[in-house]
Tab-separated table of C-alpha atoms in Angstrom:
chain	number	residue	atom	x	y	z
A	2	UNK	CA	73.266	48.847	68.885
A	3	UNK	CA	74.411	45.341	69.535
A	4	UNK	CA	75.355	44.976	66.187
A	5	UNK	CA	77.249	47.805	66.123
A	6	UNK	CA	79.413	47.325	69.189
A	7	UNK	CA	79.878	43.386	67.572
A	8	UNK	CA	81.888	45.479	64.446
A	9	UNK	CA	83.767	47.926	67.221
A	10	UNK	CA	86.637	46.208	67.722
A	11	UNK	CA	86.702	43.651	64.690
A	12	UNK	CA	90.135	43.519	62.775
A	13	UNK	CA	90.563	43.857	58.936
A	14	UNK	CA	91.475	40.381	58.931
A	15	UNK	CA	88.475	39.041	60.490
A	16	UNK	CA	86.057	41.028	57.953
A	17	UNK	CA	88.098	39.932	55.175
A	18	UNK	CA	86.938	36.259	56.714
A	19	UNK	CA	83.507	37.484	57.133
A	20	UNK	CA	83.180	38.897	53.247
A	21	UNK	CA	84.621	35.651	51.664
A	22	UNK	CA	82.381	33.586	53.901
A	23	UNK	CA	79.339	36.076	52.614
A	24	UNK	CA	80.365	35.904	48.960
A	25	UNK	CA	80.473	32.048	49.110
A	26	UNK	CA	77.354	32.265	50.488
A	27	UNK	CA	75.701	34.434	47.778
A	28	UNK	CA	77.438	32.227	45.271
A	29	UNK	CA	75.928	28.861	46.777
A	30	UNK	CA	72.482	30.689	46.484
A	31	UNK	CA	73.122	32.096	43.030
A	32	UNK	CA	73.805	28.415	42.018
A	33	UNK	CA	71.261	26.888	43.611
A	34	UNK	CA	69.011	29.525	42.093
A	35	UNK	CA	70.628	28.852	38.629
A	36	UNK	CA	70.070	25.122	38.787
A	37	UNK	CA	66.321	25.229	40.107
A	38	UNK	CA	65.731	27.367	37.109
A	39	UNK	CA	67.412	24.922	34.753
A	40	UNK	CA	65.369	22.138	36.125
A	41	UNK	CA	62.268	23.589	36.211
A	42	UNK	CA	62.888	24.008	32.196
A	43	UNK	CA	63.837	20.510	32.018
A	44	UNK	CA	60.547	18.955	33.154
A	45	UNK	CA	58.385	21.351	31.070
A	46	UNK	CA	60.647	19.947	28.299
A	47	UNK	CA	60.304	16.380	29.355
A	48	UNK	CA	56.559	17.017	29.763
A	49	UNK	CA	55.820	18.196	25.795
A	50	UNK	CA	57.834	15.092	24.764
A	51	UNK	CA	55.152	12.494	26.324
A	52	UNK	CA	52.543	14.397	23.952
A	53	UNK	CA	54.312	15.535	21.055
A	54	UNK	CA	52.436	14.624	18.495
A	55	UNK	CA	54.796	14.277	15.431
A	56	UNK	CA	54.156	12.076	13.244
A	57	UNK	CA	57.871	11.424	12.269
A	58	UNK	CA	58.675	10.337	16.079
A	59	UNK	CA	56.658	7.438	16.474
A	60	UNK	CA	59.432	4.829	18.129
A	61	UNK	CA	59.264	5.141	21.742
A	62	UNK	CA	62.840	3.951	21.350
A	63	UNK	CA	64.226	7.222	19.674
A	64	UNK	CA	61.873	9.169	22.134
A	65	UNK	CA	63.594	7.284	25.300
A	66	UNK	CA	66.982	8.213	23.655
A	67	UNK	CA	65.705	11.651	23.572
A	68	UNK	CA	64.782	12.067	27.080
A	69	UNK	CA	68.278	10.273	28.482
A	70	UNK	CA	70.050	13.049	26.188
A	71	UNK	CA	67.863	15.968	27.548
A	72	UNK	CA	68.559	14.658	31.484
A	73	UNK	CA	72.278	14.137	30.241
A	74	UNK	CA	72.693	17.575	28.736
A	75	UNK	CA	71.228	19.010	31.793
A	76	UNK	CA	73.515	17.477	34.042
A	77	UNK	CA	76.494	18.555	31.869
A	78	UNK	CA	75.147	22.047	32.300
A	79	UNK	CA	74.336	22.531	36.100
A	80	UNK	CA	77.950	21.146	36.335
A	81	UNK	CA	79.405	23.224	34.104
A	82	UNK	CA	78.012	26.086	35.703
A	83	UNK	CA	78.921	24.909	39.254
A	84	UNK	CA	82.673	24.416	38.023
A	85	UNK	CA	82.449	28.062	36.089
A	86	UNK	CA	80.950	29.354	39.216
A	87	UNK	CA	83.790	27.880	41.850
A	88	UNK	CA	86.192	28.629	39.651
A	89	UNK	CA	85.313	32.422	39.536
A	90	UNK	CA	85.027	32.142	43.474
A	91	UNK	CA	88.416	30.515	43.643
A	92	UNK	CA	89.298	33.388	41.351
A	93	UNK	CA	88.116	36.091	43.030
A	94	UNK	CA	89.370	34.376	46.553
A	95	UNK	CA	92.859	34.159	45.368
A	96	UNK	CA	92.551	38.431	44.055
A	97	UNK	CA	91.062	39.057	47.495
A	98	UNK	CA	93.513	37.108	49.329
A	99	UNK	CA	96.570	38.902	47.339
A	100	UNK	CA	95.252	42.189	48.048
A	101	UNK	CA	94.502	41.532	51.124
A	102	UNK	CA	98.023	40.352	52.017
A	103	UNK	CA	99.025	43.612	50.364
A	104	UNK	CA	97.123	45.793	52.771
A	105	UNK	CA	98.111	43.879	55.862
A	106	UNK	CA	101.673	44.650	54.811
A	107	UNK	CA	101.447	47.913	53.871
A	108	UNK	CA	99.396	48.231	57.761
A	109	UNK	CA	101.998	45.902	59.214
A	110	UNK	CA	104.625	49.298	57.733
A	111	UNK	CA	102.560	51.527	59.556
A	112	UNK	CA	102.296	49.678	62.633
A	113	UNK	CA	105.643	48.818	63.002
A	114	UNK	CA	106.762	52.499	62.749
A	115	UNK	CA	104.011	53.830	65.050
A	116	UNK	CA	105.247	51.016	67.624
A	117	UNK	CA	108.901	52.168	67.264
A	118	UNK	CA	107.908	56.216	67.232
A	119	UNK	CA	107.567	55.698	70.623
A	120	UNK	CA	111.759	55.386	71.044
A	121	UNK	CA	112.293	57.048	68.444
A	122	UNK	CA	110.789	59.060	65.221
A	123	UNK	CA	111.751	57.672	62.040
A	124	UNK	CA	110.836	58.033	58.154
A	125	UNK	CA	108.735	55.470	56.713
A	126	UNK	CA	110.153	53.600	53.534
A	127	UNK	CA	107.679	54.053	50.583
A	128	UNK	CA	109.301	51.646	48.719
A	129	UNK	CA	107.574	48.269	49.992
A	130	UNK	CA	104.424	50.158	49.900
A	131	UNK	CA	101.484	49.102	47.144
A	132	UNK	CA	98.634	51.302	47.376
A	133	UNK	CA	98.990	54.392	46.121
A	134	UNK	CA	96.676	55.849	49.057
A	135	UNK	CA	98.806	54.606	51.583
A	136	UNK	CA	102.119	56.135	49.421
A	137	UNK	CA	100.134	59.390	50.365
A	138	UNK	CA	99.898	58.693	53.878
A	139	UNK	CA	103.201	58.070	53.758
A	140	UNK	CA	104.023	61.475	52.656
A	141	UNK	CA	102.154	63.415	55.298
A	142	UNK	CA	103.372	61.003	57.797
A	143	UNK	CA	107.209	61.611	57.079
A	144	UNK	CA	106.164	64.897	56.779
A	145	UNK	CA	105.269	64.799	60.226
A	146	UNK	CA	108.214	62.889	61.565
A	147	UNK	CA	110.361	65.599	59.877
A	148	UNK	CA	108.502	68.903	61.482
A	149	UNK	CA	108.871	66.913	64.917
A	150	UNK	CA	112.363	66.372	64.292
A	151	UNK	CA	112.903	69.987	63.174
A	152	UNK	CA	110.890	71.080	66.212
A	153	UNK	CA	112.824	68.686	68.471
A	154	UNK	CA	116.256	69.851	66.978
A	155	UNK	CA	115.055	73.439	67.924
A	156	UNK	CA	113.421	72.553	70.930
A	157	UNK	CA	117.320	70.803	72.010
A	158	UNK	CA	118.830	74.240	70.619
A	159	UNK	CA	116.641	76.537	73.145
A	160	UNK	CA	117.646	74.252	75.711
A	161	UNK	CA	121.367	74.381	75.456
A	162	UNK	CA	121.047	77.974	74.768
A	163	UNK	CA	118.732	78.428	77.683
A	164	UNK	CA	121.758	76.636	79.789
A	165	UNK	CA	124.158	78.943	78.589
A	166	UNK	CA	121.966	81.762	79.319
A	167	UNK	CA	121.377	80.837	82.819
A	168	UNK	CA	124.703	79.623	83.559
A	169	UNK	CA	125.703	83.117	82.107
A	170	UNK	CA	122.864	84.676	84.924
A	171	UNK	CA	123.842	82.536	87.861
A	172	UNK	CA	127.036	83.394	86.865
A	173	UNK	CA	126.150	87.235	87.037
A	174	UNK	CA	124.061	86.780	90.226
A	175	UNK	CA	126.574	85.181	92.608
A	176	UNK	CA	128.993	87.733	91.124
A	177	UNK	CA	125.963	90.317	92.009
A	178	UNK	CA	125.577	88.380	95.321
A	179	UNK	CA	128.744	88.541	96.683
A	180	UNK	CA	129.584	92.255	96.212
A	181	UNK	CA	126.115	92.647	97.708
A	182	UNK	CA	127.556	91.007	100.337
A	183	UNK	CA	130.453	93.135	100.295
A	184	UNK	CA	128.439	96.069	100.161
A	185	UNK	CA	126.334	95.385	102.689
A	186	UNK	CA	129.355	94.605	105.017
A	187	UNK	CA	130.639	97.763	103.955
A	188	UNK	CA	127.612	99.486	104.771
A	189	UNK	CA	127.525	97.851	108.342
A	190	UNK	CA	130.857	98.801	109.082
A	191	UNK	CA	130.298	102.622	108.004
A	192	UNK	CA	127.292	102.565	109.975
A	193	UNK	CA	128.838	101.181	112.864
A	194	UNK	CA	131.752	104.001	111.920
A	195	UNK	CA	128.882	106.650	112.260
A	196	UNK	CA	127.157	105.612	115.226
A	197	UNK	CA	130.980	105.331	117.229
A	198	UNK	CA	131.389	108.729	115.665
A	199	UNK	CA	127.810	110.265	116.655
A	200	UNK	CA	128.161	108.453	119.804
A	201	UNK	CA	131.763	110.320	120.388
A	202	UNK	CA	130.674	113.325	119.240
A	203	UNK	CA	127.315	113.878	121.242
A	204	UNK	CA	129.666	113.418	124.069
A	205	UNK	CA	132.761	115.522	123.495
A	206	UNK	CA	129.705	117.807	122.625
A	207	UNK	CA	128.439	118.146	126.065
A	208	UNK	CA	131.306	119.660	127.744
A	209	UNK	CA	131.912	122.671	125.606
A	210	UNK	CA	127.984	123.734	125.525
A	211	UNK	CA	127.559	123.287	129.409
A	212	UNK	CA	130.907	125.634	129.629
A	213	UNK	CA	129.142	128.224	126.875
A	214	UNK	CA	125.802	128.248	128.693
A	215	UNK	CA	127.594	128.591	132.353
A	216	UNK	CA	129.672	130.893	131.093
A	217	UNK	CA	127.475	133.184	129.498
A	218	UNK	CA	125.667	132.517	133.129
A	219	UNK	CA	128.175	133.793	135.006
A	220	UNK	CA	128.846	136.939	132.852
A	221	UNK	CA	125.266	138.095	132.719
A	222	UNK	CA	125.690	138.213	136.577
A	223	UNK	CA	128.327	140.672	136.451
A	224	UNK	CA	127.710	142.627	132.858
A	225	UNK	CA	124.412	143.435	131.491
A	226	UNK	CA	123.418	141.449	128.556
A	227	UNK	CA	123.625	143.045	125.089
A	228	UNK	CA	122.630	142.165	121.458
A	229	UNK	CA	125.916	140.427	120.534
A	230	UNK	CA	125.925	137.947	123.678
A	231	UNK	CA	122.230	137.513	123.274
A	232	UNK	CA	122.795	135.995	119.686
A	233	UNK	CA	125.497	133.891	121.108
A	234	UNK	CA	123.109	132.597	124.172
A	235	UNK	CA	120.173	131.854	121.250
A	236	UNK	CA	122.505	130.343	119.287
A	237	UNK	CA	123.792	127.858	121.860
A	238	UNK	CA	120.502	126.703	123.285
A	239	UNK	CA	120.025	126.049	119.564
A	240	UNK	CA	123.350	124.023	119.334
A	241	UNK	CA	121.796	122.362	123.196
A	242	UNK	CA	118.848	121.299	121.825
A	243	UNK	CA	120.059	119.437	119.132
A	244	UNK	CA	122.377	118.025	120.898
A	245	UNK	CA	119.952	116.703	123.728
A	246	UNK	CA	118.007	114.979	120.699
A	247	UNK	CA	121.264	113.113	119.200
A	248	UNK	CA	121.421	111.840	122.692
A	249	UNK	CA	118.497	110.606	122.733
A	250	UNK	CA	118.770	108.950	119.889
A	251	UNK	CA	122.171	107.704	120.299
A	252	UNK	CA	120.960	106.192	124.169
A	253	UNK	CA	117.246	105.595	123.676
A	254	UNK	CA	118.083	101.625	122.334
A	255	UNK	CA	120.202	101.153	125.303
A	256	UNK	CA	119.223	103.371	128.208
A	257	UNK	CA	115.978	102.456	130.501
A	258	UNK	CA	114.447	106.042	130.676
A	259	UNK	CA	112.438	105.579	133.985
A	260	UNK	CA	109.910	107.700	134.871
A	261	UNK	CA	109.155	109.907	137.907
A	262	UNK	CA	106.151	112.057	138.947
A	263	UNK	CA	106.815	115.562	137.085
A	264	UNK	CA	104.685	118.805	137.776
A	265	UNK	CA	103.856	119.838	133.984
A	266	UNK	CA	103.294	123.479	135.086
A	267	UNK	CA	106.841	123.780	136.290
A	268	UNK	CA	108.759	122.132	133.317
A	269	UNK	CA	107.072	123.642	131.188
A	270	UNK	CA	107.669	126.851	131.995
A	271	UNK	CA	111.595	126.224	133.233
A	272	UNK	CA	111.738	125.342	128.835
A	273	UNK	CA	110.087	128.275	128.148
A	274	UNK	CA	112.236	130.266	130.283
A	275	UNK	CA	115.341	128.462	128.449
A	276	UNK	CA	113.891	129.372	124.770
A	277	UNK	CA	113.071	133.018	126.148
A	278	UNK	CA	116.061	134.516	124.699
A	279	UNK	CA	115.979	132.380	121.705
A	280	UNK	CA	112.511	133.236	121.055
A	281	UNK	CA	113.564	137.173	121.109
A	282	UNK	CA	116.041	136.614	118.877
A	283	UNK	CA	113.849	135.540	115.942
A	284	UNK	CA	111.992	139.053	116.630
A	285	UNK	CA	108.907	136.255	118.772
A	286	UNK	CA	107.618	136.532	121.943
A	287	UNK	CA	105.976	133.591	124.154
A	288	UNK	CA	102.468	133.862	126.014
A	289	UNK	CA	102.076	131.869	128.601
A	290	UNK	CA	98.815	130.494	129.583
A	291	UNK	CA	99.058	128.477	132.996
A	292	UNK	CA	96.974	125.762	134.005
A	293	UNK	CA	94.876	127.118	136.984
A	294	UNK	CA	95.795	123.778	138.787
A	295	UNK	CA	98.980	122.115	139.186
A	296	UNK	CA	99.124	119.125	136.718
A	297	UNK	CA	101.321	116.003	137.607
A	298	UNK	CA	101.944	113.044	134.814
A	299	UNK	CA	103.887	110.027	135.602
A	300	UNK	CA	106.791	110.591	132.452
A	301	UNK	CA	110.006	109.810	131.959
A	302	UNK	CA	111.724	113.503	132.013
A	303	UNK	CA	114.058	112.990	129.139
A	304	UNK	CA	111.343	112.159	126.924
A	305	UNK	CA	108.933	114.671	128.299
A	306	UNK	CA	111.630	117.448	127.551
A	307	UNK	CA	111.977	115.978	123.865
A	308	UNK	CA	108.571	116.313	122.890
A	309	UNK	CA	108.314	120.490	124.771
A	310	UNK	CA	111.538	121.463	123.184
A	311	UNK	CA	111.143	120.311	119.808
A	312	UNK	CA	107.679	121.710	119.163
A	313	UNK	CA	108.694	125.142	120.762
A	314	UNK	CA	111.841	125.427	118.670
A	315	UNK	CA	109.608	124.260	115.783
A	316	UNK	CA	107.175	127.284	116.697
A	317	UNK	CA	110.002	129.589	116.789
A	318	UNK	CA	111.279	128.461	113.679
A	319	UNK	CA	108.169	128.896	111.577
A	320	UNK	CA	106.446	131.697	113.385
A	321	UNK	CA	106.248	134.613	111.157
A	322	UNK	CA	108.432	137.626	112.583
A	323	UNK	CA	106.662	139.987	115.351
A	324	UNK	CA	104.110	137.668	116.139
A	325	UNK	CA	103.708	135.497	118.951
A	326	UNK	CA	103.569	131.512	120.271
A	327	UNK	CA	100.887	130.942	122.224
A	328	UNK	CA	101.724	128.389	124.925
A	329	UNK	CA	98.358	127.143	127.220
A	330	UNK	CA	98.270	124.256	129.719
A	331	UNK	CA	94.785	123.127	130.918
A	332	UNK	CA	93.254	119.912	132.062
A	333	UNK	CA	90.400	118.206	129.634
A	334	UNK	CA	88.826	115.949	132.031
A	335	UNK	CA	91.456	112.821	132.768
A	336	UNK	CA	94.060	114.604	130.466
A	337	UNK	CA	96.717	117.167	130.569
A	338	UNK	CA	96.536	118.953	127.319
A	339	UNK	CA	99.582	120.797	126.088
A	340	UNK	CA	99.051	123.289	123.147
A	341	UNK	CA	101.148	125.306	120.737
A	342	UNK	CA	99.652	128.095	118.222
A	343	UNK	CA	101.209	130.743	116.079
A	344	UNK	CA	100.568	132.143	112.787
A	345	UNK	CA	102.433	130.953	110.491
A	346	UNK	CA	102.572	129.666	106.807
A	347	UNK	CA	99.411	127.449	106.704
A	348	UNK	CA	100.670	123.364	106.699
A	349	UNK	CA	99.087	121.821	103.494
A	350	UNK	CA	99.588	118.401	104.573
A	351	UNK	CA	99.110	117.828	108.502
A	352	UNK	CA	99.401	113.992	108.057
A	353	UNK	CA	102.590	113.952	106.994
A	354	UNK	CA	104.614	116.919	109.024
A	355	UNK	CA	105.695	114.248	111.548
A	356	UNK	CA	106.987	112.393	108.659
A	357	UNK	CA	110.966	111.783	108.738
A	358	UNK	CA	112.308	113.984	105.534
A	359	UNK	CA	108.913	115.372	104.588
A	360	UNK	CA	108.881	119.369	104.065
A	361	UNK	CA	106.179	121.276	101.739
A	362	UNK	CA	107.026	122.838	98.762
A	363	UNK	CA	106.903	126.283	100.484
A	364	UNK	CA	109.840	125.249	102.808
A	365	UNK	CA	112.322	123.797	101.045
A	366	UNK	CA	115.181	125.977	101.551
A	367	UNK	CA	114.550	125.739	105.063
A	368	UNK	CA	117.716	123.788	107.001
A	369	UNK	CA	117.012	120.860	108.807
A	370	UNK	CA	115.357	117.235	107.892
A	371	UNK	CA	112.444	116.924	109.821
A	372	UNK	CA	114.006	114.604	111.897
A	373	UNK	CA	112.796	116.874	115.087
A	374	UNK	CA	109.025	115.750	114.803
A	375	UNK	CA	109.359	112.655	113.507
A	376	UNK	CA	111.199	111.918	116.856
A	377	UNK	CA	108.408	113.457	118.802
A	378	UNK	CA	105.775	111.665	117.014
A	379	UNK	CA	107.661	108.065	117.750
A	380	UNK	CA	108.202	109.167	121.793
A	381	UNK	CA	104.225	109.836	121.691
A	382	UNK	CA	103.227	106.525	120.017
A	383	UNK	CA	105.561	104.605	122.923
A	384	UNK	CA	104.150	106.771	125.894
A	385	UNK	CA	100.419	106.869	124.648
A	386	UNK	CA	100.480	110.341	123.557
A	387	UNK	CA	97.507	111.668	121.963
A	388	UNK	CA	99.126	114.695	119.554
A	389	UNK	CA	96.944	116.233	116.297
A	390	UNK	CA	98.077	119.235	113.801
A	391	UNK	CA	95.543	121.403	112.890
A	392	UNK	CA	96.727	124.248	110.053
A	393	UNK	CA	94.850	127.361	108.017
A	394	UNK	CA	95.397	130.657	107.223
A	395	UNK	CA	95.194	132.360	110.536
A	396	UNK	CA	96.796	129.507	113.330
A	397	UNK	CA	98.977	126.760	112.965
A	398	UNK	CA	97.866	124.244	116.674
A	399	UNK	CA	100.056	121.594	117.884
A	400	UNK	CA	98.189	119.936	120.743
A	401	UNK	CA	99.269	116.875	122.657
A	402	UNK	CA	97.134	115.065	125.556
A	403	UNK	CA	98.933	113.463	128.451
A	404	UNK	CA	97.029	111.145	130.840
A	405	UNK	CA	97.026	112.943	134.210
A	406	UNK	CA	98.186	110.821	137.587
A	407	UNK	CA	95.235	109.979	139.923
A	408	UNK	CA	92.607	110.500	137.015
């Protein structure tokens, strides 16, 4: 391991130092090897010539001659072999060195670029390059540089188009914006325009139904009534009752509707005395069930009559014909309850008859929007109101519960 991380960070030029310095090495050995070997043969030589025993070399003058030419040619050859060996070391040094210069250049190219792709991306000249490996990484790296330019070249393309685009959007969406604006101005102003005109007309409205109603009053008093006056009479409670509701809607977000102690058993019946004739017209009758005890809620009248009215006309509108509403008042411990039941067409969807709009499929043709209900539903969530629907083939029960005074 510690050898390893000594070679982690080492540069080529340092293990180019590190081979020469190893091949001199082995070459200092391989000479010193060579030379130990040479002179080990030299004494055995100069060994048999102290006991050669030839008769023709008897002078120890020629053999002394002899033995200065054997140490002599053995000098001439360990030099000779330590001259051919530096010279082939010097050799090889000066091929390593060139090639080694070589590579650092051909490195230095690919530094140089890498160091300047940071700026900027740029092709790589393959000219200066020597090795042919490096001419190949070459290639694949201007091949590179040239799909990143490509991709930058598209990738500036998107952008300006992408400018455009939402230039062209913002564009599109202010112009949107501002007849929004205009539109929604518009649509206040018309709905101010139809609240002045609702508000104007619920009021011219009031004087020509009170002078209907009294009128027809004051002529039952001196004529009997007949079919013909009776329709008009039904029809102009009809025409009242509506009207009473656009009031109330036209005042209720700017009127305080106080309330007062009100004896349930006597409005109620005073409204059922008002439908009566209404009631008769549509071929239905009303059966009164009174409370056995007088029943007094603290309720603001206005509101009180919204929520009687609409669910009697609403009985007398879907009742079927020569049947009758039943109409019962009793007390339920701490509560008043009020309850409506007729037979009519069974309601598939309870939840949603006090819905604003809402009508079932059967009833479509019907006139009206529902808006009756839906306005007795929201005075019964304000006042605490408890009011369920229940609906099958024989009754249709509307029943609301009204907290009692003094309970």
């Amino acid at each position: 391991m510690k050898v390893k991380s000594l070679f982690k960070q080492i540069s080529i030029k340092q293990a180019d130092i590190i081979t020469i310095l190893v091949i001199f090495f082995f070459t200092l050995v391989f000479v010193g090897l060579l030379v130990e070997e040479l002179y080990n043969e030299y004494e055995i030589a100069l060994e048999q010539s102290y006991v050669v025993k030839d008769p023709l070399i008897l002078d120890s003058t020629i053999l002394e001659q002899n033995q200065k030419k054997l140490k002599t040619l053995l000098i001439k050859t360990v030099l000779a072999i330590v001259t051919l060996s530096f010279i082939i070391f010097a050799i090889f040094l000066g091929l390593n060195t060139l090639f080694n210069k070589l590579l650092q250049r051909d490195i230095r190219t690919f530094l140089d670029v890498f160091k300047n792709a940071i700026n900027k991306e740029e092709k790589i000249d393959s000219t200066p390059i020597f090795f042919y490996d490096f001419k190949i990484m070459v290639g694949y790296a201007n091949e590179m540089v040239s799909k990143i330019n490509e991709q930058k070249n598209s990738l500036k393309e998107l952008n300006f188009g992408l400018e455009e685009r939402v230039k062209v959007k913002t564009a599109a969406l202010l112009e949107i914006n501002k007849n929004l604006e205009e539109e929604k101005t518009f649509s206040q102003d018309l709905l101010k325009a139809q609240k002045e005109f609702l508000r104007y007309t619920v009021h011219e409205t009031n004087t020509p139904l009170s002078v209907i109603l009294t009128s027809i009053e004051l002529y039952l008093m001196k004529n009997p009534k007949d079919r013909q006056l009776s329709k008009i009479e039904a029809a102009a409670k009809n025409i009242f009752s509506i009207y009473d509701d656009l009031s109330y809607l036209v005042k209720k977000d700017h009127v305080e509707y106080k309330k007062s102690v009100i004896n349930l058993n006597n409005f109620l019946s005073s409204r059922i005395d008002f439908f009566k004739d209404v009631a008769e017209f549509s071929l239905i009758t009303f059966n009164y069930n009174l409370a056995q005890h007088e029943l007094h809620v603290h309720f603001n009248e206005t509101k009180l009559q919204r929520i009687i009215d609409n669910t009697l006309t609403n009985a007398i509108k879907y009742t079927l014909p020569n049947e009758s509403v039943e109409v019962t008042l009793k007390k339920v411990g701490s509560y008043a309850e009020f309850i409506v039941s007729s037979k009519s067409k069974i309601i598939q969807d309870t939840d949603k008859v006090f819905d604003a709009y809402y009508r079932e499929r059967e009833d479509k043709s019907r006139d009206g929007f529902g808006l009756g209900l839906r306005l007795v539903k929201s005075i019964c969530d304000e006042e605490g109101v408890n009011v369920s629907v229940f609906s099958d083939d024989s009754l249709t029960t509307f029943i609301y519960q009204f907290k009692m005074m003094g309970d």
